[in-house]
PDB file of C-alpha atoms and ligand atoms in Angstrom:
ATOM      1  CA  UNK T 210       6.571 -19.746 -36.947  1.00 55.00           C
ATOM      2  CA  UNK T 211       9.862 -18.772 -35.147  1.00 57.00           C
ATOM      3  CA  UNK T 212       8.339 -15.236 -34.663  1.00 67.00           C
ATOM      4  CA  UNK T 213       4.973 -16.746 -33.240  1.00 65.00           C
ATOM      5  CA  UNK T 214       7.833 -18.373 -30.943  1.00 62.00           C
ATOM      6  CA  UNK T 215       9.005 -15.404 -30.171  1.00 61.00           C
ATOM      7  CA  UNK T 216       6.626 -13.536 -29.923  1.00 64.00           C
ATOM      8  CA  UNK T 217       5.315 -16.498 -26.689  1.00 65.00           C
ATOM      9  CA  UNK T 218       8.784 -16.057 -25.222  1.00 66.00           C
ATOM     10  CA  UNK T 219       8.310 -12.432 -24.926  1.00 65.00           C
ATOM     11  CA  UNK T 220       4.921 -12.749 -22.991  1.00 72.00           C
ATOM     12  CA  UNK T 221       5.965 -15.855 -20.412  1.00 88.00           C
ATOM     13  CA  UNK T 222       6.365 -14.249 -16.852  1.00 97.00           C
ATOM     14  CA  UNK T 223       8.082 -15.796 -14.320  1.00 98.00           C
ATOM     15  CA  UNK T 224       6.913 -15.408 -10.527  1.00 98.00           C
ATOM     16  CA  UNK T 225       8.191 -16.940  -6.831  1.00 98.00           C
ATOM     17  CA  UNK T 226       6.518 -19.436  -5.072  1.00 99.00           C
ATOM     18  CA  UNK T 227       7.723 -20.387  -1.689  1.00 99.00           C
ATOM     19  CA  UNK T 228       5.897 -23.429   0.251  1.00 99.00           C
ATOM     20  CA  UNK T 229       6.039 -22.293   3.949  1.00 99.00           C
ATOM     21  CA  UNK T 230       7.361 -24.788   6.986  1.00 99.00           C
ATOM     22  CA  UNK T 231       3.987 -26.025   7.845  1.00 99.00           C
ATOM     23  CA  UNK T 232       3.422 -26.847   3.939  1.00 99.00           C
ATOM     24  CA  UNK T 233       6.592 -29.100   3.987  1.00 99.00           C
ATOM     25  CA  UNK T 234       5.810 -30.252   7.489  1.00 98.00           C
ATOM     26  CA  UNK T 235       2.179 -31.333   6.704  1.00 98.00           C
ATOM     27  CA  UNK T 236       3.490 -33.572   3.351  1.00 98.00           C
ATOM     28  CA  UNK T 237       2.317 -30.858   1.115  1.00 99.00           C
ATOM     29  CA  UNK T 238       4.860 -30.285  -1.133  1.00 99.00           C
ATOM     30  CA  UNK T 239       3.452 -32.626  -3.742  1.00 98.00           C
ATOM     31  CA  UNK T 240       0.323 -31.631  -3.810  1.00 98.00           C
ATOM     32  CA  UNK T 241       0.939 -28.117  -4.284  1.00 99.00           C
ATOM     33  CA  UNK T 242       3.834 -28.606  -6.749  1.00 99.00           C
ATOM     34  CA  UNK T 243       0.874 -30.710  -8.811  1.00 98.00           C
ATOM     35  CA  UNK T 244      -1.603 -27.968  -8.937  1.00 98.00           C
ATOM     36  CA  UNK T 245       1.077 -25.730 -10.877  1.00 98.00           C
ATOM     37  CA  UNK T 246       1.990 -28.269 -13.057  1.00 98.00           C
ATOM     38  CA  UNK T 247      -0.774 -29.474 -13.775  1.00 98.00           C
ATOM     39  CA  UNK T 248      -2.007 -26.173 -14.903  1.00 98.00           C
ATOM     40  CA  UNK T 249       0.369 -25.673 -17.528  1.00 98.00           C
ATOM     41  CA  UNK T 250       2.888 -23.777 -15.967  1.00 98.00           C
ATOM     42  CA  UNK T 251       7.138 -24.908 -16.001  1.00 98.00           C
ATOM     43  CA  UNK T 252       9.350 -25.101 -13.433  1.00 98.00           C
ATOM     44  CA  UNK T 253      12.250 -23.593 -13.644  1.00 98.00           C
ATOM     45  CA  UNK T 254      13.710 -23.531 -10.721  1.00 98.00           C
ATOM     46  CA  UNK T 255      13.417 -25.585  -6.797  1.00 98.00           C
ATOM     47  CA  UNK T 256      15.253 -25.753  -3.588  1.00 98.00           C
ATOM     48  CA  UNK T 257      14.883 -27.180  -0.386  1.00 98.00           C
ATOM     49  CA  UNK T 258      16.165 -24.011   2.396  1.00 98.00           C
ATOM     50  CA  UNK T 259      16.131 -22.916   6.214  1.00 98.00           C
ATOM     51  CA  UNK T 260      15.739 -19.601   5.987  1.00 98.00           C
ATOM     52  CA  UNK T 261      17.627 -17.683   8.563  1.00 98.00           C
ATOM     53  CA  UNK T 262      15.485 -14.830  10.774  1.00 98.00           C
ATOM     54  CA  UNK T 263      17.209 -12.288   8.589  1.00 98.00           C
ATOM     55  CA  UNK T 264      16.177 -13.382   5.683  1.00 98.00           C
ATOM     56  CA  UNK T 265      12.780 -13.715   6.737  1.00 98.00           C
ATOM     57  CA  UNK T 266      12.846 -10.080   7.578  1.00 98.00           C
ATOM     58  CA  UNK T 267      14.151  -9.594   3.927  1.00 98.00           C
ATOM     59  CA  UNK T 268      11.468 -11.302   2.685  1.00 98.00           C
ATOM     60  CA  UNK T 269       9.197  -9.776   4.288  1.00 98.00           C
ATOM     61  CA  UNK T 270      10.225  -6.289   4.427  1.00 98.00           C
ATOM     62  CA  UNK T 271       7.067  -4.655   3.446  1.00 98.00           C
ATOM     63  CA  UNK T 272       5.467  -5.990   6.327  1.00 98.00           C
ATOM     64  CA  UNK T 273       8.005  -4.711   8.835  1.00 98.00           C
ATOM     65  CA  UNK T 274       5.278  -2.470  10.633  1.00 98.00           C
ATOM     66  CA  UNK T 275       2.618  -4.906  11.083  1.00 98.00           C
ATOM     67  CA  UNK T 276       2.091  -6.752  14.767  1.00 98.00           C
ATOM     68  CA  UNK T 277       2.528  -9.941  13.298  1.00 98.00           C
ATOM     69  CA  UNK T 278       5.876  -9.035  11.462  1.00 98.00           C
ATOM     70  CA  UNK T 279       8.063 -11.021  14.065  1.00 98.00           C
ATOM     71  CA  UNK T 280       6.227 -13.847  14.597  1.00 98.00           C
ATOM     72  CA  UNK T 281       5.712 -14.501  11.441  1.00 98.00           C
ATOM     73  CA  UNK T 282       9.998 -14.180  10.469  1.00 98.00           C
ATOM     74  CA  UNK T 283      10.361 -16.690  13.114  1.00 98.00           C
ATOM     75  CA  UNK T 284       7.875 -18.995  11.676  1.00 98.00           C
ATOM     76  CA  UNK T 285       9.262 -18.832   8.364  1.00 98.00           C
ATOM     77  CA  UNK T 286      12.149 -19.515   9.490  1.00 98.00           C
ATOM     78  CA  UNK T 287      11.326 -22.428  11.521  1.00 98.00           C
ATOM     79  CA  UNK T 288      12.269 -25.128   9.178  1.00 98.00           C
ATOM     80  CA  UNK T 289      12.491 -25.791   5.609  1.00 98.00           C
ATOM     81  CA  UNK T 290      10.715 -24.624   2.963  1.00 99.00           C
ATOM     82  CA  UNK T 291      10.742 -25.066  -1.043  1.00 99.00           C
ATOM     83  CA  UNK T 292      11.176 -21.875  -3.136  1.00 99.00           C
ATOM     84  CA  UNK T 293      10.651 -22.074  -7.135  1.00 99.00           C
ATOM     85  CA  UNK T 294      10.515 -20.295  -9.566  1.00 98.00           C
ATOM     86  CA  UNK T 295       7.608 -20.768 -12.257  1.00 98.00           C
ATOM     87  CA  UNK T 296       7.203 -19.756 -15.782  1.00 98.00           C
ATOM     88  CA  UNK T 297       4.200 -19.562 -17.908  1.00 97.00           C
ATOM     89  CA  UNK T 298       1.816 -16.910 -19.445  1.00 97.00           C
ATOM     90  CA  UNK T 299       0.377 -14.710 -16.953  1.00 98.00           C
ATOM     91  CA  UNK T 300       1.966 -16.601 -13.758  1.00 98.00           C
ATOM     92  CA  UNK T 301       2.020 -14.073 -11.104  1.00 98.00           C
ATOM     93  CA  UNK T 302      -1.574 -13.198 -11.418  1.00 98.00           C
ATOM     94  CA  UNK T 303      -3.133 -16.853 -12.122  1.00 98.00           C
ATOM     95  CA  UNK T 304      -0.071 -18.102  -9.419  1.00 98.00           C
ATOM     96  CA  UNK T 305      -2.084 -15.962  -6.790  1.00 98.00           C
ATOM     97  CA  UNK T 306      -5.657 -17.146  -7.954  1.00 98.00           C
ATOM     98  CA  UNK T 307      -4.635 -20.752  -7.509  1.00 98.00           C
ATOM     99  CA  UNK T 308      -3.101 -20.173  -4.055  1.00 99.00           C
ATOM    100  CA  UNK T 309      -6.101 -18.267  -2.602  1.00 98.00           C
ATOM    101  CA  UNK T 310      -6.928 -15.113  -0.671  1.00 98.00           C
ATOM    102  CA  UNK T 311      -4.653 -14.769   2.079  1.00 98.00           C
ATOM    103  CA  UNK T 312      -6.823 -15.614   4.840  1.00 98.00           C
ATOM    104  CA  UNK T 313      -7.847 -19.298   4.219  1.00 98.00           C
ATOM    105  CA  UNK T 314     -11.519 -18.382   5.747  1.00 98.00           C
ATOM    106  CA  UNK T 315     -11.880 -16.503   2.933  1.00 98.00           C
ATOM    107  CA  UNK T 316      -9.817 -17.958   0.140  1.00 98.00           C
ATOM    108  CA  UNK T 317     -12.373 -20.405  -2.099  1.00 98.00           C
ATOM    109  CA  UNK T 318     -12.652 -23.718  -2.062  1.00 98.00           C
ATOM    110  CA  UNK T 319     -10.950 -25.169  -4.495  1.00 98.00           C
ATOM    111  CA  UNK T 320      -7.813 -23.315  -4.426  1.00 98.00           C
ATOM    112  CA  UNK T 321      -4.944 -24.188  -2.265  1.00 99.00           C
ATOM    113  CA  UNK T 322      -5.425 -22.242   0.944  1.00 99.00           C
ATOM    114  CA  UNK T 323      -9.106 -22.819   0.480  1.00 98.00           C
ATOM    115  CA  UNK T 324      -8.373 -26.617   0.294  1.00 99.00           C
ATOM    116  CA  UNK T 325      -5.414 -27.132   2.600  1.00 98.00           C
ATOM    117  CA  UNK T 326      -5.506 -24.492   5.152  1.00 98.00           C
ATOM    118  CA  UNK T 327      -6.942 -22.993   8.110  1.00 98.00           C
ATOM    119  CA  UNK T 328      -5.661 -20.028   9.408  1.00 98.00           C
ATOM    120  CA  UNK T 329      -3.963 -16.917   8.101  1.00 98.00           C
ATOM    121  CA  UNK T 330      -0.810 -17.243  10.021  1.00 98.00           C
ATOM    122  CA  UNK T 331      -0.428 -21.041   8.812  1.00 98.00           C
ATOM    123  CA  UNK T 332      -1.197 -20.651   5.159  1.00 98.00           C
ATOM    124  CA  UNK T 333       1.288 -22.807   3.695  1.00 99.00           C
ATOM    125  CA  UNK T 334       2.535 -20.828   0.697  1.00 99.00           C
ATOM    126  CA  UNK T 335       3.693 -17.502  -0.565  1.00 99.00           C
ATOM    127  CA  UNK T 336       3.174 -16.253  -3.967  1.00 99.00           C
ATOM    128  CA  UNK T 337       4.312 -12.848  -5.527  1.00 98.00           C
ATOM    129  CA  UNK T 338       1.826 -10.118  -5.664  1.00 98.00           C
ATOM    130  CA  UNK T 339       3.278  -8.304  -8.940  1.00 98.00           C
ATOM    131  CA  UNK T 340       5.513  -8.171 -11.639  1.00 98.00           C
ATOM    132  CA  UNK T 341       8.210  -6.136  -9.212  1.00 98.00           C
ATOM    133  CA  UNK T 342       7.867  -8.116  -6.752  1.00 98.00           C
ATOM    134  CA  UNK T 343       8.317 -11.263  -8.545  1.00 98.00           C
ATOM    135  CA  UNK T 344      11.738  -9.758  -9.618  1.00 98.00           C
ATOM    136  CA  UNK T 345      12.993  -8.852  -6.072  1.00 98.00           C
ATOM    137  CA  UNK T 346      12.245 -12.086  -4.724  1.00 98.00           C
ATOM    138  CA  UNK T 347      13.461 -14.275  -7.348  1.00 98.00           C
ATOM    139  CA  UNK T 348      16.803 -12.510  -7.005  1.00 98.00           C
ATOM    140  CA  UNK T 349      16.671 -12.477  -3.050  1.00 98.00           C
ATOM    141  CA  UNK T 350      15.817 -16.181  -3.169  1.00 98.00           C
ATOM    142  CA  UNK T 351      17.594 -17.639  -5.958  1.00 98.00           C
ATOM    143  CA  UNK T 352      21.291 -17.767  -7.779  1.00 98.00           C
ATOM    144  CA  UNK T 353      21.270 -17.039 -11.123  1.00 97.00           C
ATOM    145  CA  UNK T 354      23.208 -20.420 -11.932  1.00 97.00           C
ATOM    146  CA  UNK T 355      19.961 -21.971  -9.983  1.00 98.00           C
ATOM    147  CA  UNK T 356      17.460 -20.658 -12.663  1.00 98.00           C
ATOM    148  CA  UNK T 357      16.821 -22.769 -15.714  1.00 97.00           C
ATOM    149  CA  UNK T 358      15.110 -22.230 -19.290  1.00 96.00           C
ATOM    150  CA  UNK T 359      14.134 -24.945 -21.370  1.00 95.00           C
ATOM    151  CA  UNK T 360      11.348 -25.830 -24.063  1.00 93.00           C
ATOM    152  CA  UNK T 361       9.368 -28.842 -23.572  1.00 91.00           C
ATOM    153  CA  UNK T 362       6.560 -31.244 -25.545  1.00 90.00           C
ATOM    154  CA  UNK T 363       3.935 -29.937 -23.862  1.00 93.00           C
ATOM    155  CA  UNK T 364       4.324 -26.225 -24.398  1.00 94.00           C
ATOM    156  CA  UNK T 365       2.817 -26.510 -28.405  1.00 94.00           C
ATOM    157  CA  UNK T 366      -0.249 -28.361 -26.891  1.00 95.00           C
ATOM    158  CA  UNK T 367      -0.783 -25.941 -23.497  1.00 96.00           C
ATOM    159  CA  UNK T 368       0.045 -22.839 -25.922  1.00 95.00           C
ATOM    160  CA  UNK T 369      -1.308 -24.070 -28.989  1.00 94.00           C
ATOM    161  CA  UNK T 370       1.865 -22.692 -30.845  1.00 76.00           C
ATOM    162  CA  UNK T 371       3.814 -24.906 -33.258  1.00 64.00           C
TER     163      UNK T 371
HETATM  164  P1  IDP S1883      -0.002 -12.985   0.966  1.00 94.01           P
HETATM  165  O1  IDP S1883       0.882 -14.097   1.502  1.00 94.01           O
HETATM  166  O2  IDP S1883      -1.342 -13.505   0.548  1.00 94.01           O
HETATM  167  O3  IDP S1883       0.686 -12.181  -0.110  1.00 94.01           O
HETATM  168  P2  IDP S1883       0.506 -10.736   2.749  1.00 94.01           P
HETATM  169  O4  IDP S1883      -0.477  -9.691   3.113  1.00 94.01           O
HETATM  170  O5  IDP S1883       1.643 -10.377   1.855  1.00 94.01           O
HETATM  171  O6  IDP S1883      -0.321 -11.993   2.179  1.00 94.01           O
HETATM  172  O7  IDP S1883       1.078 -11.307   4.129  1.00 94.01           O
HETATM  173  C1  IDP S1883       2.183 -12.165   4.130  1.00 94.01           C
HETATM  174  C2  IDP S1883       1.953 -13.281   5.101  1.00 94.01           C
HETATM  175  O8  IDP S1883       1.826 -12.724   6.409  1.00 94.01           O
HETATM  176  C3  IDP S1883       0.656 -14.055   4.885  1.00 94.01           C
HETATM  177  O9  IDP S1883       0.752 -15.054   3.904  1.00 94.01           O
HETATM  178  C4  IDP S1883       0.439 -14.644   6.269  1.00 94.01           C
HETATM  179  O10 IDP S1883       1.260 -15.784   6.452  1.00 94.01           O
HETATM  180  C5  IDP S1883       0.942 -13.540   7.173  1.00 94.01           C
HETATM  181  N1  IDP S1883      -0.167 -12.700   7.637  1.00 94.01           N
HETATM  182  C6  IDP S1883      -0.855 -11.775   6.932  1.00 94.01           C
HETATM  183  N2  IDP S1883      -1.814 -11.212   7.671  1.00 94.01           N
HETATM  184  C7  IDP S1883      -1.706 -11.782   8.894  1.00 94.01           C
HETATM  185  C8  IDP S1883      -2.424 -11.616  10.120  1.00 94.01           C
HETATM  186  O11 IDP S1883      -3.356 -10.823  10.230  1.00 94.01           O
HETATM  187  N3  IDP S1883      -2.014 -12.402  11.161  1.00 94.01           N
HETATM  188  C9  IDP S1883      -1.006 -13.282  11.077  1.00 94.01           C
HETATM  189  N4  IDP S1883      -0.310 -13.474   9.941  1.00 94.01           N
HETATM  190  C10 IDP S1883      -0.653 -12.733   8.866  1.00 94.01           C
HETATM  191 MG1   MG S1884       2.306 -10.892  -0.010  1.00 94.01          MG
END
């Protein structure tokens, strides 16, 4: 049993979810904090931040060539937005299916650009793409001292693990 435990630990990922100014703005925060919840997935770890323009640029380093690399550091760091951390079994890749293709024209209905948003540059949320990128921006974004870990009830029923 404790190495079936162990065993689950080893495989639970943990990715970075920011919601965006216009997600906060629009009363979203809820709604998209429900959809991961509801799912199965734990949170580990939420803030409430203004991002400075730097560390929009940070964040968004990869990006740093594209024409819509400034305009999009100033929006994100327009206002608040809520970064987490989230835990669960295959995370970063189901985290991006429930947020939606990047574009919301094309992202499905159904998932959370799909439902809630319009256009690309207003797309309410960021999720990491990948395993190393989950890493760098949990670490850009978060204090160790701000992550948690903790079992819960509903784990043995979502996992089917006792
Ligand atoms: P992702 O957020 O789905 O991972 P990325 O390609 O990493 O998409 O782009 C990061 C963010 O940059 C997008 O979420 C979106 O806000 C913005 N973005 C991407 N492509 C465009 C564009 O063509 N015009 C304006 N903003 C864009
Ligand atoms: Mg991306």
């Amino acid at each position: 049993m404790l190495q079936e435990q162990e065993a689950r630990a080893a495989e639970m990922e943990r990715t970075f979810i920011a919601i965006k100014p216009d997600g906060v703005q629009r009363g979203l925060i809820a709604e998209i904090i429900s959809r991961f919840e509801r799912k199965g997935f734990k949170l580990v770890a939420i803030k409430i931040v203004v991002p400075s323009k730097g560390f929009a640029q940070k964040h968004y380093y990869d990006l740093k060539e594209r024409p819509f690399f400034n305009g999009l550091c100033n929006f994100l760091s327009s206002g608040p937005a809520v970064a987490m951390v989230w835990e669960g079994e295959g995370v970063i890749k189901y985290g991006r299916k429930l947020i939606g293709a990047t574009d919301p024209q094309k992202s499905e209905p159904g998932t959370i650009r799909g439902d809630l948003a319009v256009v690309v540059g207003r797309n309410i949320i960021h999720g990491s793409d990948g395993p190393e990128t989950a890493k760098d921006e949990i670490n850009l974004w978060l204090k160790p001292e701000e992550l948690t870990s903790y079992s819960n009830n509903a784990e043995k029923w979502i996992y089917g693990v006792n």
